Short mmCIF file of C-alpha atoms and ligand atoms in Angstrom, two decimals:
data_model
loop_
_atom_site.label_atom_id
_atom_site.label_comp_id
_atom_site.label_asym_id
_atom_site.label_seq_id
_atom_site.Cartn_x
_atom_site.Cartn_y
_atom_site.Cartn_z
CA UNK X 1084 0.00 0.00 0.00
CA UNK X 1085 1.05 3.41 -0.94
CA UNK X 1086 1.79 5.58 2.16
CA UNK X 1087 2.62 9.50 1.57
CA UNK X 1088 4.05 11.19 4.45
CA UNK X 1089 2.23 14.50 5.53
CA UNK X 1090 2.52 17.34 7.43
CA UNK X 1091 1.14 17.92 10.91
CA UNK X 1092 -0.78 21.28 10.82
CA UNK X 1093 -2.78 21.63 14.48
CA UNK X 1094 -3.50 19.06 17.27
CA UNK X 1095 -6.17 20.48 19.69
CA UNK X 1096 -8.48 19.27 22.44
CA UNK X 1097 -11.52 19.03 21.47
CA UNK X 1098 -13.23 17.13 24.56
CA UNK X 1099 -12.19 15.13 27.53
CA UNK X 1100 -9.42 12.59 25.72
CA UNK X 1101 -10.41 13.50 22.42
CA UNK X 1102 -8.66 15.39 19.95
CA UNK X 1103 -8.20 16.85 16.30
CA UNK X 1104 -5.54 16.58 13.97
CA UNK X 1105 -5.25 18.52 11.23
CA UNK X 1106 -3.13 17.29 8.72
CA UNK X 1107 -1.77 18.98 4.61
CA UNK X 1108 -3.99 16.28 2.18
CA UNK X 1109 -2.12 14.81 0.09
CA UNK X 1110 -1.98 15.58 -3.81
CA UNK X 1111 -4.90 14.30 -5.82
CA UNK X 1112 -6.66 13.04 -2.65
CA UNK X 1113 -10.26 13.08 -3.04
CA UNK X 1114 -11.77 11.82 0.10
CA UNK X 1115 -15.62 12.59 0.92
CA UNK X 1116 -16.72 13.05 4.42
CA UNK X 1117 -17.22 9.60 6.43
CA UNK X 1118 -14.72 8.11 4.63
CA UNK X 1119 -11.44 7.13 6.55
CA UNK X 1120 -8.14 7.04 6.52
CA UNK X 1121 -5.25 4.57 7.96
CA UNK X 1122 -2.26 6.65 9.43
CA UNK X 1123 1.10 5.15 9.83
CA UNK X 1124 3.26 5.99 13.28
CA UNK X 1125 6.40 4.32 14.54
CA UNK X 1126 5.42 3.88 18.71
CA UNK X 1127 8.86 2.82 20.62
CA UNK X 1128 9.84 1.17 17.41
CA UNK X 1129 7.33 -0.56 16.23
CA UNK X 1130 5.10 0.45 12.70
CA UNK X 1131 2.15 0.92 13.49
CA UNK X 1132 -1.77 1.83 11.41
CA UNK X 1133 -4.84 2.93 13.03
CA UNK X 1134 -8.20 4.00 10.87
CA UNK X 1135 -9.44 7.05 11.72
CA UNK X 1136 -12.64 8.67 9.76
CA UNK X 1137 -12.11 12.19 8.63
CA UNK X 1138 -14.03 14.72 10.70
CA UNK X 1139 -13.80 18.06 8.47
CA UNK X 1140 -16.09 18.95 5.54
CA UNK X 1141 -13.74 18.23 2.85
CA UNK X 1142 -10.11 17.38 2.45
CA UNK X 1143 -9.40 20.27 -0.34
CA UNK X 1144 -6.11 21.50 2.04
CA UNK X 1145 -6.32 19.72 4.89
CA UNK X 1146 -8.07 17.19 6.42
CA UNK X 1147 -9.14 16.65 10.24
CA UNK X 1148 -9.31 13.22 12.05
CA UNK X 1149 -10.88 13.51 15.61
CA UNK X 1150 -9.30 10.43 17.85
CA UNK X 1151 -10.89 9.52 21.35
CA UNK X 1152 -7.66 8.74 23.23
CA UNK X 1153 -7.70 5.73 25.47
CA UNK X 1154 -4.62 6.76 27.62
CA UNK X 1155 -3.60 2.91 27.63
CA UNK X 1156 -3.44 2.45 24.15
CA UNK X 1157 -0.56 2.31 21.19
CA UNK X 1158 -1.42 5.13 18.71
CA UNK X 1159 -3.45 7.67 20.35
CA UNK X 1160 -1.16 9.07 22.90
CA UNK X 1161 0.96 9.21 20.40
CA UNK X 1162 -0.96 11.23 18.00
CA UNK X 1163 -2.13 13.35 20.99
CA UNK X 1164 1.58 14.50 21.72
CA UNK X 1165 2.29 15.41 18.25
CA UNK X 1166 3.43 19.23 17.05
CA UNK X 1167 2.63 21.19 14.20
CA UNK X 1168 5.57 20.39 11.77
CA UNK X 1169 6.13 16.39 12.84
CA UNK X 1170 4.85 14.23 10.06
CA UNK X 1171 2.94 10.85 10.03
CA UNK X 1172 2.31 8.83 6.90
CA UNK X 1173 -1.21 8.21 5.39
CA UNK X 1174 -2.91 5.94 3.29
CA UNK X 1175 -6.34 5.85 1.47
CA UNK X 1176 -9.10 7.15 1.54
CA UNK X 1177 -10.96 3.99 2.52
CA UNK X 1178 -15.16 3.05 3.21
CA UNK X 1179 -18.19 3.34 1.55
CA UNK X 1180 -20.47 4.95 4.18
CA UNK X 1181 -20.16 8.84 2.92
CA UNK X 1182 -21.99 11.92 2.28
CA UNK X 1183 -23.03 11.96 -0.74
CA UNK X 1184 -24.76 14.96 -1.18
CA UNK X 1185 -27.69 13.42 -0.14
CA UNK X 1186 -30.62 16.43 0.77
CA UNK X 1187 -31.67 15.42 4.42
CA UNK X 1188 -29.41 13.22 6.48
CA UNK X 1189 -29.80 11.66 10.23
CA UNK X 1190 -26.89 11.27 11.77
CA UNK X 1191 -26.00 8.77 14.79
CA UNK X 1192 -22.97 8.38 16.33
CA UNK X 1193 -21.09 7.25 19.94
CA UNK X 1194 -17.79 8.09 21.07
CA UNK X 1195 -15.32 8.98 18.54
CA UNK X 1196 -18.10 8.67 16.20
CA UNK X 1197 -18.52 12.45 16.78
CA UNK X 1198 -15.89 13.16 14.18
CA UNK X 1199 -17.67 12.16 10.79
CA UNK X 1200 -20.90 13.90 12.52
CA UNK X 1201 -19.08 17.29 12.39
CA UNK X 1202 -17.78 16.70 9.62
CA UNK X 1203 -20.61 15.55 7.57
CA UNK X 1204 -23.36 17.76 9.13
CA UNK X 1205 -21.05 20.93 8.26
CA UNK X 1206 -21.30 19.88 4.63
CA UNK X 1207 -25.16 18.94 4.37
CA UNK X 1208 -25.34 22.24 5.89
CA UNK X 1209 -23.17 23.88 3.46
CA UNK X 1210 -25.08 22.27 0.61
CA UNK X 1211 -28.26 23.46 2.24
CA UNK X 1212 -29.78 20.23 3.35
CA UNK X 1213 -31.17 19.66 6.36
CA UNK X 1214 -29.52 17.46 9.08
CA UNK X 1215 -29.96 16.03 12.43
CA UNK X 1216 -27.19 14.71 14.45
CA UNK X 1217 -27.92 12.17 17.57
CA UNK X 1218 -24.56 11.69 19.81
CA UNK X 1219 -23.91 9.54 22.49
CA UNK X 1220 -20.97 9.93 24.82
CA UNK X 1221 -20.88 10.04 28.34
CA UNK X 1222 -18.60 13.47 27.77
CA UNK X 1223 -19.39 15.32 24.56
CA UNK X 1224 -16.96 16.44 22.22
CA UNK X 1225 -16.87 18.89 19.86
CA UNK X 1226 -19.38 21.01 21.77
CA UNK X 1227 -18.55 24.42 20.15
CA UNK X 1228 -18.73 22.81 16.26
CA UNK X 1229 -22.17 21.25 17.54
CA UNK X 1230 -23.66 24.38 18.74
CA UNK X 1231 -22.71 26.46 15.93
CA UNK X 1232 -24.68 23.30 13.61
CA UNK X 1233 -27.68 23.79 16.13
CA UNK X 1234 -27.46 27.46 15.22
CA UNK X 1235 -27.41 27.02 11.68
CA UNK X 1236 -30.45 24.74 11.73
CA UNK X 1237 -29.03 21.43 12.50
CA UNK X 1238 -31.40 18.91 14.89
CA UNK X 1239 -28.74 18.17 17.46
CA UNK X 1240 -29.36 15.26 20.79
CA UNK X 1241 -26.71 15.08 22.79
CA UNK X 1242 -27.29 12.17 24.96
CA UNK X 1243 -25.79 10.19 27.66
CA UNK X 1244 -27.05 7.07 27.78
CA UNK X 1245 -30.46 6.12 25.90
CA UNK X 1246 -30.55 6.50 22.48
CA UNK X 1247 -33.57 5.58 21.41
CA UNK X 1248 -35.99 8.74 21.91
CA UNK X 1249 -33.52 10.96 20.71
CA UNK X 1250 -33.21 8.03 17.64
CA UNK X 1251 -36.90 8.76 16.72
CA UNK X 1252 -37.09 12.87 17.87
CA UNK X 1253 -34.26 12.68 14.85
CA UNK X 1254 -35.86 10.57 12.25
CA UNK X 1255 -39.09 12.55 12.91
CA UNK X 1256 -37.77 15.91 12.85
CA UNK X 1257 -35.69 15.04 9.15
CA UNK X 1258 -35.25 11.63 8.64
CA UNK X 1259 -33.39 10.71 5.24
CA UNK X 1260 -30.59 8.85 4.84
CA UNK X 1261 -28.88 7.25 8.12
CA UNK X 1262 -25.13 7.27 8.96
CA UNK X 1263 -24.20 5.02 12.09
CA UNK X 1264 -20.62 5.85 13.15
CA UNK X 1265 -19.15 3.98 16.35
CA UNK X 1266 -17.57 1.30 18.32
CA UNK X 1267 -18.98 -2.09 17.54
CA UNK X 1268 -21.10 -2.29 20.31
CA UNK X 1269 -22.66 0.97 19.60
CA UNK X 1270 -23.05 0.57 16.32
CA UNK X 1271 -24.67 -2.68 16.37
CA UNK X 1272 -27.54 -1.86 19.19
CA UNK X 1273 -28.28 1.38 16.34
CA UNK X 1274 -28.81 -1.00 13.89
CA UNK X 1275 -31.28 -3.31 15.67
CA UNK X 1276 -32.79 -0.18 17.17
CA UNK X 1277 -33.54 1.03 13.22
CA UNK X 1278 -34.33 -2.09 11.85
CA UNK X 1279 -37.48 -2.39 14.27
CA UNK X 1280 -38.58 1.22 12.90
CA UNK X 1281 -37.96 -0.51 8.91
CA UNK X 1282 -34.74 1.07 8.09
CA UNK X 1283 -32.95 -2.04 6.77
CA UNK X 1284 -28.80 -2.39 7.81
CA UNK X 1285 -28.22 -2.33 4.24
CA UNK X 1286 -30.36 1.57 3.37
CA UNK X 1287 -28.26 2.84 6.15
CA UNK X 1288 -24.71 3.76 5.92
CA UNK X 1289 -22.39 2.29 8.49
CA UNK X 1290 -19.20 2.42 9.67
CA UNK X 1291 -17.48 0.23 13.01
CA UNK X 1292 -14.68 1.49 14.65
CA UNK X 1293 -13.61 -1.84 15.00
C1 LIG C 2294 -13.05 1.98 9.80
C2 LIG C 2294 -12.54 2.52 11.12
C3 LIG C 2294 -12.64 3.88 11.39
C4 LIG C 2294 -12.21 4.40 12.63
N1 LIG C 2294 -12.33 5.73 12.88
C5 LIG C 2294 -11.95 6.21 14.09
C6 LIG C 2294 -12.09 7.61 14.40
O1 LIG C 2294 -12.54 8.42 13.57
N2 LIG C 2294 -11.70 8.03 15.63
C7 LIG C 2294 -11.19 7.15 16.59
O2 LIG C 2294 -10.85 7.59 17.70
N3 LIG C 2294 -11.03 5.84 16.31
C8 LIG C 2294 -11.38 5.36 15.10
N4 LIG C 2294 -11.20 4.03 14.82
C9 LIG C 2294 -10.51 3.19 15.85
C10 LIG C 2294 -8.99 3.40 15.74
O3 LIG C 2294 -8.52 2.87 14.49
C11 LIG C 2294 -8.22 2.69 16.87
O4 LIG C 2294 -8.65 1.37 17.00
C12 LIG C 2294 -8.36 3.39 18.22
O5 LIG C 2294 -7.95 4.75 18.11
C13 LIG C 2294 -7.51 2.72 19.29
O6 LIG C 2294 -6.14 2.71 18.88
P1 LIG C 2294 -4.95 2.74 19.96
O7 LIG C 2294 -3.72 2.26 19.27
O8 LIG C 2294 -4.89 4.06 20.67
O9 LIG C 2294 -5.44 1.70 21.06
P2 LIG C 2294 -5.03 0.16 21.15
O10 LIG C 2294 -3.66 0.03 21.71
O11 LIG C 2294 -5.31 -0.51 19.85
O12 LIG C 2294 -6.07 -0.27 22.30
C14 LIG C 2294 -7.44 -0.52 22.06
C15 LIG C 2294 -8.28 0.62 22.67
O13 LIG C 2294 -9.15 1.07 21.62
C16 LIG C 2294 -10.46 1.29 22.06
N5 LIG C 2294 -11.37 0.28 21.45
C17 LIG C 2294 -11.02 -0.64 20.54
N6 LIG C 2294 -12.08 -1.37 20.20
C18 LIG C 2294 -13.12 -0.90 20.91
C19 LIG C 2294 -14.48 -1.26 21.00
N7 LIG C 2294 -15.01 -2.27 20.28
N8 LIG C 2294 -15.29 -0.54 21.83
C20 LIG C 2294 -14.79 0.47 22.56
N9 LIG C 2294 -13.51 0.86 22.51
C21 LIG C 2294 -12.68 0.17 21.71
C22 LIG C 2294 -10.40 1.13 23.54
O14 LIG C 2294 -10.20 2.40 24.07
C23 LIG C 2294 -9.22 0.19 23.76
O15 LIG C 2294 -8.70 0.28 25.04
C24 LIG C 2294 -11.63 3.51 13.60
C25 LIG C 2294 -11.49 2.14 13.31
C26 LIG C 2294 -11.95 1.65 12.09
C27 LIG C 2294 -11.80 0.17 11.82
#
């Protein structure tokens, strides 16, 4: 697999252990938002790859990644202690489950899943859709980029541990097409949860963090 090395532009807190790296995109990379990317670190030695889903609008310049940092693991502390001016190599983009351009869009997302809501929400906006964004965490993230959508007429739920109401106060309000970003676990209790209102796995688009 190809891997271009890239330039390290910002790294910023955007929540409790979560952050956003902005990186230069590479030439001729045409990624769409919800699609992902695998970057390539050396940790103590070792090569190693981690997918992470972009989290900005487009990837014209740059691109943004927003990684929830488990202090125990490999890659994330590492990205979390880079500087503006270290590079990391990147490959892709990879995944099927993006924006596109699709007029009303329901988005619901858990943890780190936050990133391709930004990210995609900005852009339905943008393209003057309509969009409503449902996000489970038990500490919200990107809480400034999420109020500015609400401002700009997004549906936004921020919830902390049920789902489901906010599920169907979203499909209500606009509906569309679904995007289920997440952790396994997460992404799999969505699914069942909109396959008993008739929204089949396969109509929605969905993405496990592994
Ligand atoms: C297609 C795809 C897209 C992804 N996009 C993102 C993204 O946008 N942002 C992001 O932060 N991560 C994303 N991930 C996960 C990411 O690739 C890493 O697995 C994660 O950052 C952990 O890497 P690490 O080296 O820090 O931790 P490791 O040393 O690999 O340790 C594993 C840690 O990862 C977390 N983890 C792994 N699996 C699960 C799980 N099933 N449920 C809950 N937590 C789990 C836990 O915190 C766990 O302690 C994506 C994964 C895939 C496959």
């Amino acid at each position: 697999m190809d891997t271009t090395d890239v330039t390290v532009r910002a790294v910023r807190a955007v929540g409790p252990d979560t952050i956003a790296i902005q990186v230069d995109a590479p030439a001729d990379f045409d990624a769409k938002p919800g699609q992902f990317v695998q970057l390539a670190v050396t940790v103590d030695g070792n090569e190693e790859a981690r997918h992470y889903t972009l989290s900005s609008p487009d990837a014209d310049d740059l691109l943004e990644v927003t990684v929830g940092v488990d202090p125990d693991g490999t890659v994330g502390p590492y990205l979390e202690a880079l500087e503006p001016g270290d590079t990391v190599g990147i490959n892709g983009p990879f995944g099927h489950a993006f924006y596109e351009g699709e007029p009303a869009v329901t988005l619901v997302v858990g943890g780190p899943g936050v990133g391709p809501a930004v990210g995609i929400a900005e852009r339905v906006l943008q393209n003057g859709g309509d969009v409503a964004v449902v996000y489970l965490d038990d500490a919200h993230a990107h809480t400034d980029r999420l109020a500015s959508l609400a401002d700009h007429g997004a549906d936004v739920f921020l919830v902390g541990d049920d789902v489901e109401p906010a599920v169907d106060a979203a499909l209500s309000a606009v509906g569309g097409q679904v995007f289920v970003y997440g952790f396994s676990e997460f992404v799999r209790e969505v699914a069942d949860l909109l396959e008993a209102r008739g929204i089949e796995s396969d109509d929605a688009k969905i993405e496990s963090f592994g």
